[in-house]
Amino acid sequence: MSQLRPTLIAIALTLAVATPAQAAVAAGPGITVENGRTQPVFSYADAVREHVYVESTVDSDLDGKLDRVRVDIIRPKESGPGLRVPVIIDESPYYDNSGRGNESERKAYDEAGNVTKFPLFYDNYFVPRGYAVLNVDMLGTTRSDGCPDMGGKADVLGGKAVIDWLNGRAKAYKSDGTPAVADWTTGKSAMIGKSYDGTLANAVAATGVKGLETIVPISAISSWYKYQRSNGVIYNYDYVRYLTNAVDTDPDAKCQQVRDGLHAEDGDDTGDHNRFWAERDYIAGLLGDVSKVRASVFVVHTVNDLNVKPDNFSTWWKELADRHVPRKIWVGQTQHVDPFDFEGRRDLWVDTLHRWFDHWLHGVRNGITQEPRADVEIGPAQWITQRDWPAPFALKASLRPASDGSLGLKPAKKNSTASFTDVNMSENDMVADVGTADPGRVAFTTGALPLDLRLSGTPTADLRVKLDKPTSNLTALLVDFGEATRVDWRRGQGITTLTEEDCHGESTAADDGCYRKVVTNVATRPLEVVARGWIDVQNRDSLTRAKPLPVGTYGTVKWLTLPQDYTFRKGHRIGLVIAGTDSTYSDETGTGANVTVDLAKSSVTLPFVLGTPLADVPKDTARFHGPDQVELPEPEPGFHFF
């Protein structure tokens, strides 16, 4: 008995210590999974709302101190050392200016400086399911230190510092200056967001930071050069200085020196790719590149987004695929629109995102990675799923222009040419009345198609030209001529917001999870510009070093247009328009060069879905005359802003 007593006492003491902890755990909910999804077992109303300042590794405002990143946090009340939760991050420069989402929501704060209203539905939906949601103010914006630098060092390393802090590799402080420790998280994180927010997700992922498990870039930039340039053609002059000032709500004087420095480096005088743009390239850049990406990637973009043009997603997607990065994609047909606002897809989007995060952050085996990789919109609010994007096994077909204005499969006769002058010309004028000669463009069309042809991927323009001046801007437009009802992406970004709401997640009086529904805008028109591509001839061989084309000498100019996924309907005609400077999408002026196109050695190559009988593409023997003037409305104000 004497030998048993110490053992019994030890057991009793152990139980006395363990019982309160066990009781505390039992008193609150834990992560619950049913049907492959985490369940809403945590109270949204009782969630912890706090904020910290994470110390970055940069001093972007040049004040001699490392910038601190403001991080607003909402997490389950039960989260802590005994229940660690993963994190969903939306880092943005827009929380106190343009706001987030279709309803332009901004943060709201209580007297203690904590956020009472988190924009968007992520907090309402995911916090009850065992996640923390972080709204991060990009450096130089809202309540963070520093100056924004349009995708450069400060933008990238500020977000990376937050991931590092969540994993114990960086410091953070509370408002009173005391250290803040993220002892409530597993360190597993996701970054999500539309436009600039999604761009930051791409950028941070490209650093290879550990702990970032997945990103969901929506309408996001992968190369700022592609955002503001196309093969040497400048979309907007002085855009760097404009955007960095637009997102910064501090007094103008604070970051004026920084903005002036960025402007001096942006190369607006040439349009060439330089070190400034290399720093802001997340595919093969100076701060990071696609080879370093550890995170899985769920891409969402639209083929008619002419703000963040779709080559930003298509190039990024291909590079991810080449490296076998786990990935998923949704490809829509509206303009700069969040998938939450794709008509008829809201519930599916929320559920798909939920399962994606559950898989990568909570380790739930729900089959999300075994499903078809791509969801593709093929008509107004009409979607299909397929194994990948572009459509697998697409067959490339080259269509060739001829001197009679036709476009077919056979090369034109030797020495056939067509000429135009590089002048400023709107896209509307380029595609209007293509059966009539115009000194500013040349146009070619097929005959009426005997069947539907689906283009999926990126067309290639391949022209042989000579100039009477050292350079010219070139525009190539692929056009669908034929009356049809299509997505009207030019009006309201392609959607109309209704008054009726639906809700996703829990609500409080200060922050509900309810948002207005939308419908897709459609319009019936006689034509649609399907794909667009621009190049400065002197950048035909290199984006970093201009090389004028010797006057009077033919040279090959080959480049990719913007990608598309589009079906040319039976009875319609495919058109190719070649012109000079596109005043709709570029601030440049025409060079005045006379451009001669060698038709026999020029073509446009289109990726058509396998199985389409391309031999049936007819030659246009009877010239097609379009309407006297086709007026496509210009994109709405704010087009070049996020």
PDB file of N, CA and C in Angstrom, residues 331-372:
ATOM      1  N   VAL A 331     -12.926  31.118 -66.091  1.00  0.00           N
ATOM      2  CA  VAL A 331     -12.740  32.103 -67.156  1.00  0.00           C
ATOM      3  C   VAL A 331     -14.110  32.619 -67.577  1.00  0.00           C
ATOM      4  N   GLY A 332     -14.369  33.903 -67.339  1.00  0.00           N
ATOM      5  CA  GLY A 332     -15.666  34.499 -67.644  1.00  0.00           C
ATOM      6  C   GLY A 332     -15.624  35.395 -68.863  1.00  0.00           C
ATOM      7  N   GLN A 333     -16.788  35.984 -69.206  1.00  0.00           N
ATOM      8  CA  GLN A 333     -16.887  36.835 -70.396  1.00  0.00           C
ATOM      9  C   GLN A 333     -17.283  38.277 -70.087  1.00  0.00           C
ATOM     10  N   THR A 334     -17.467  38.605 -68.810  1.00  0.00           N
ATOM     11  CA  THR A 334     -17.770  40.000 -68.493  1.00  0.00           C
ATOM     12  C   THR A 334     -16.466  40.799 -68.508  1.00  0.00           C
ATOM     13  N   GLN A 335     -16.474  41.983 -67.877  1.00  0.00           N
ATOM     14  CA  GLN A 335     -15.263  42.793 -67.853  1.00  0.00           C
ATOM     15  C   GLN A 335     -14.577  42.590 -66.509  1.00  0.00           C
ATOM     16  N   HIS A 336     -14.308  43.644 -65.769  1.00  0.00           N
ATOM     17  CA  HIS A 336     -13.513  43.576 -64.534  1.00  0.00           C
ATOM     18  C   HIS A 336     -14.437  43.234 -63.362  1.00  0.00           C
ATOM     19  N   VAL A 337     -14.879  41.960 -63.309  1.00  0.00           N
ATOM     20  CA  VAL A 337     -15.945  41.551 -62.390  1.00  0.00           C
ATOM     21  C   VAL A 337     -15.491  40.389 -61.522  1.00  0.00           C
ATOM     22  N   ASP A 338     -15.867  40.439 -60.241  1.00  0.00           N
ATOM     23  CA  ASP A 338     -15.573  39.387 -59.283  1.00  0.00           C
ATOM     24  C   ASP A 338     -16.508  38.194 -59.524  1.00  0.00           C
ATOM     25  N   PRO A 339     -16.034  36.960 -59.350  1.00  0.00           N
ATOM     26  CA  PRO A 339     -16.909  35.794 -59.560  1.00  0.00           C
ATOM     27  C   PRO A 339     -18.107  35.759 -58.623  1.00  0.00           C
ATOM     28  N   PHE A 340     -18.040  36.453 -57.488  1.00  0.00           N
ATOM     29  CA  PHE A 340     -19.193  36.585 -56.601  1.00  0.00           C
ATOM     30  C   PHE A 340     -20.350  37.245 -57.339  1.00  0.00           C
ATOM     31  N   ASP A 341     -20.025  37.992 -58.406  1.00  0.00           N
ATOM     32  CA  ASP A 341     -21.033  38.714 -59.177  1.00  0.00           C
ATOM     33  C   ASP A 341     -21.188  38.167 -60.592  1.00  0.00           C
ATOM     34  N   PHE A 342     -20.831  36.912 -60.804  1.00  0.00           N
ATOM     35  CA  PHE A 342     -21.197  36.231 -62.042  1.00  0.00           C
ATOM     36  C   PHE A 342     -22.639  35.743 -61.892  1.00  0.00           C
ATOM     37  N   GLU A 343     -23.493  36.105 -62.828  1.00  0.00           N
ATOM     38  CA  GLU A 343     -24.911  35.772 -62.717  1.00  0.00           C
ATOM     39  C   GLU A 343     -25.120  34.263 -62.550  1.00  0.00           C
ATOM     40  N   GLY A 344     -25.922  33.915 -61.542  1.00  0.00           N
ATOM     41  CA  GLY A 344     -26.295  32.531 -61.317  1.00  0.00           C
ATOM     42  C   GLY A 344     -25.194  31.656 -60.747  1.00  0.00           C
ATOM     43  N   ARG A 345     -24.049  32.255 -60.395  1.00  0.00           N
ATOM     44  CA  ARG A 345     -22.905  31.460 -59.944  1.00  0.00           C
ATOM     45  C   ARG A 345     -22.507  31.763 -58.499  1.00  0.00           C
ATOM     46  N   ARG A 346     -23.220  32.633 -57.826  1.00  0.00           N
ATOM     47  CA  ARG A 346     -22.776  33.076 -56.505  1.00  0.00           C
ATOM     48  C   ARG A 346     -22.700  31.931 -55.513  1.00  0.00           C
ATOM     49  N   ASP A 347     -23.745  31.145 -55.403  1.00  0.00           N
ATOM     50  CA  ASP A 347     -23.726  30.024 -54.459  1.00  0.00           C
ATOM     51  C   ASP A 347     -22.619  29.037 -54.810  1.00  0.00           C
ATOM     52  N   LEU A 348     -22.460  28.771 -56.109  1.00  0.00           N
ATOM     53  CA  LEU A 348     -21.421  27.843 -56.541  1.00  0.00           C
ATOM     54  C   LEU A 348     -20.035  28.395 -56.239  1.00  0.00           C
ATOM     55  N   TRP A 349     -19.861  29.707 -56.445  1.00  0.00           N
ATOM     56  CA  TRP A 349     -18.561  30.317 -56.158  1.00  0.00           C
ATOM     57  C   TRP A 349     -18.217  30.196 -54.676  1.00  0.00           C
ATOM     58  N   VAL A 350     -19.146  30.540 -53.825  1.00  0.00           N
ATOM     59  CA  VAL A 350     -18.887  30.476 -52.383  1.00  0.00           C
ATOM     60  C   VAL A 350     -18.570  29.047 -51.963  1.00  0.00           C
ATOM     61  N   ASP A 351     -19.326  28.090 -52.476  1.00  0.00           N
ATOM     62  CA  ASP A 351     -19.090  26.697 -52.106  1.00  0.00           C
ATOM     63  C   ASP A 351     -17.757  26.189 -52.655  1.00  0.00           C
ATOM     64  N   THR A 352     -17.434  26.554 -53.882  1.00  0.00           N
ATOM     65  CA  THR A 352     -16.168  26.118 -54.474  1.00  0.00           C
ATOM     66  C   THR A 352     -14.989  26.714 -53.718  1.00  0.00           C
ATOM     67  N   LEU A 353     -15.078  27.998 -53.401  1.00  0.00           N
ATOM     68  CA  LEU A 353     -14.020  28.656 -52.635  1.00  0.00           C
ATOM     69  C   LEU A 353     -13.889  28.021 -51.254  1.00  0.00           C
ATOM     70  N   HIS A 354     -15.026  27.713 -50.642  1.00  0.00           N
ATOM     71  CA  HIS A 354     -15.043  27.067 -49.326  1.00  0.00           C
ATOM     72  C   HIS A 354     -14.301  25.735 -49.379  1.00  0.00           C
ATOM     73  N   ARG A 355     -14.627  24.911 -50.343  1.00  0.00           N
ATOM     74  CA  ARG A 355     -13.982  23.602 -50.457  1.00  0.00           C
ATOM     75  C   ARG A 355     -12.498  23.743 -50.784  1.00  0.00           C
ATOM     76  N   TRP A 356     -12.147  24.747 -51.608  1.00  0.00           N
ATOM     77  CA  TRP A 356     -10.740  24.988 -51.948  1.00  0.00           C
ATOM     78  C   TRP A 356      -9.936  25.342 -50.693  1.00  0.00           C
ATOM     79  N   PHE A 357     -10.456  26.291 -49.916  1.00  0.00           N
ATOM     80  CA  PHE A 357      -9.763  26.674 -48.682  1.00  0.00           C
ATOM     81  C   PHE A 357      -9.726  25.522 -47.680  1.00  0.00           C
ATOM     82  N   ASP A 358     -10.829  24.799 -47.531  1.00  0.00           N
ATOM     83  CA  ASP A 358     -10.849  23.658 -46.613  1.00  0.00           C
ATOM     84  C   ASP A 358      -9.762  22.649 -46.963  1.00  0.00           C
ATOM     85  N   HIS A 359      -9.601  22.412 -48.269  1.00  0.00           N
ATOM     86  CA  HIS A 359      -8.605  21.427 -48.696  1.00  0.00           C
ATOM     87  C   HIS A 359      -7.188  21.895 -48.383  1.00  0.00           C
ATOM     88  N   TRP A 360      -6.869  23.127 -48.756  1.00  0.00           N
ATOM     89  CA  TRP A 360      -5.489  23.589 -48.656  1.00  0.00           C
ATOM     90  C   TRP A 360      -5.124  24.114 -47.277  1.00  0.00           C
ATOM     91  N   LEU A 361      -6.086  24.564 -46.496  1.00  0.00           N
ATOM     92  CA  LEU A 361      -5.778  25.157 -45.191  1.00  0.00           C
ATOM     93  C   LEU A 361      -6.148  24.260 -44.014  1.00  0.00           C
ATOM     94  N   HIS A 362      -7.214  23.476 -44.152  1.00  0.00           N
ATOM     95  CA  HIS A 362      -7.617  22.562 -43.077  1.00  0.00           C
ATOM     96  C   HIS A 362      -7.290  21.106 -43.392  1.00  0.00           C
ATOM     97  N   GLY A 363      -6.820  20.852 -44.621  1.00  0.00           N
ATOM     98  CA  GLY A 363      -6.457  19.485 -44.980  1.00  0.00           C
ATOM     99  C   GLY A 363      -7.632  18.562 -45.198  1.00  0.00           C
ATOM    100  N   VAL A 364      -8.796  19.115 -45.530  1.00  0.00           N
ATOM    101  CA  VAL A 364      -9.992  18.302 -45.746  1.00  0.00           C
ATOM    102  C   VAL A 364      -9.900  17.601 -47.103  1.00  0.00           C
ATOM    103  N   ARG A 365     -10.121  16.311 -47.112  1.00  0.00           N
ATOM    104  CA  ARG A 365     -10.120  15.549 -48.356  1.00  0.00           C
ATOM    105  C   ARG A 365     -11.525  15.579 -48.951  1.00  0.00           C
ATOM    106  N   ASN A 366     -11.744  16.529 -49.845  1.00  0.00           N
ATOM    107  CA  ASN A 366     -13.090  16.706 -50.390  1.00  0.00           C
ATOM    108  C   ASN A 366     -13.146  16.555 -51.909  1.00  0.00           C
ATOM    109  N   GLY A 367     -12.056  16.139 -52.526  1.00  0.00           N
ATOM    110  CA  GLY A 367     -12.063  15.868 -53.956  1.00  0.00           C
ATOM    111  C   GLY A 367     -11.955  17.075 -54.857  1.00  0.00           C
ATOM    112  N   ILE A 368     -11.742  18.261 -54.300  1.00  0.00           N
ATOM    113  CA  ILE A 368     -11.726  19.474 -55.113  1.00  0.00           C
ATOM    114  C   ILE A 368     -10.642  19.444 -56.183  1.00  0.00           C
ATOM    115  N   THR A 369      -9.519  18.777 -55.887  1.00  0.00           N
ATOM    116  CA  THR A 369      -8.412  18.753 -56.849  1.00  0.00           C
ATOM    117  C   THR A 369      -8.575  17.661 -57.903  1.00  0.00           C
ATOM    118  N   GLN A 370      -9.567  16.806 -57.753  1.00  0.00           N
ATOM    119  CA  GLN A 370      -9.802  15.761 -58.745  1.00  0.00           C
ATOM    120  C   GLN A 370     -10.892  16.137 -59.749  1.00  0.00           C
ATOM    121  N   GLU A 371     -11.494  17.294 -59.560  1.00  0.00           N
ATOM    122  CA  GLU A 371     -12.567  17.737 -60.448  1.00  0.00           C
ATOM    123  C   GLU A 371     -11.990  18.418 -61.687  1.00  0.00           C
ATOM    124  N   PRO A 372     -12.812  18.634 -62.733  1.00  0.00           N
ATOM    125  CA  PRO A 372     -12.317  19.375 -63.900  1.00  0.00           C
ATOM    126  C   PRO A 372     -11.680  20.694 -63.469  1.00  0.00           C
TER     127      PRO A 372
END
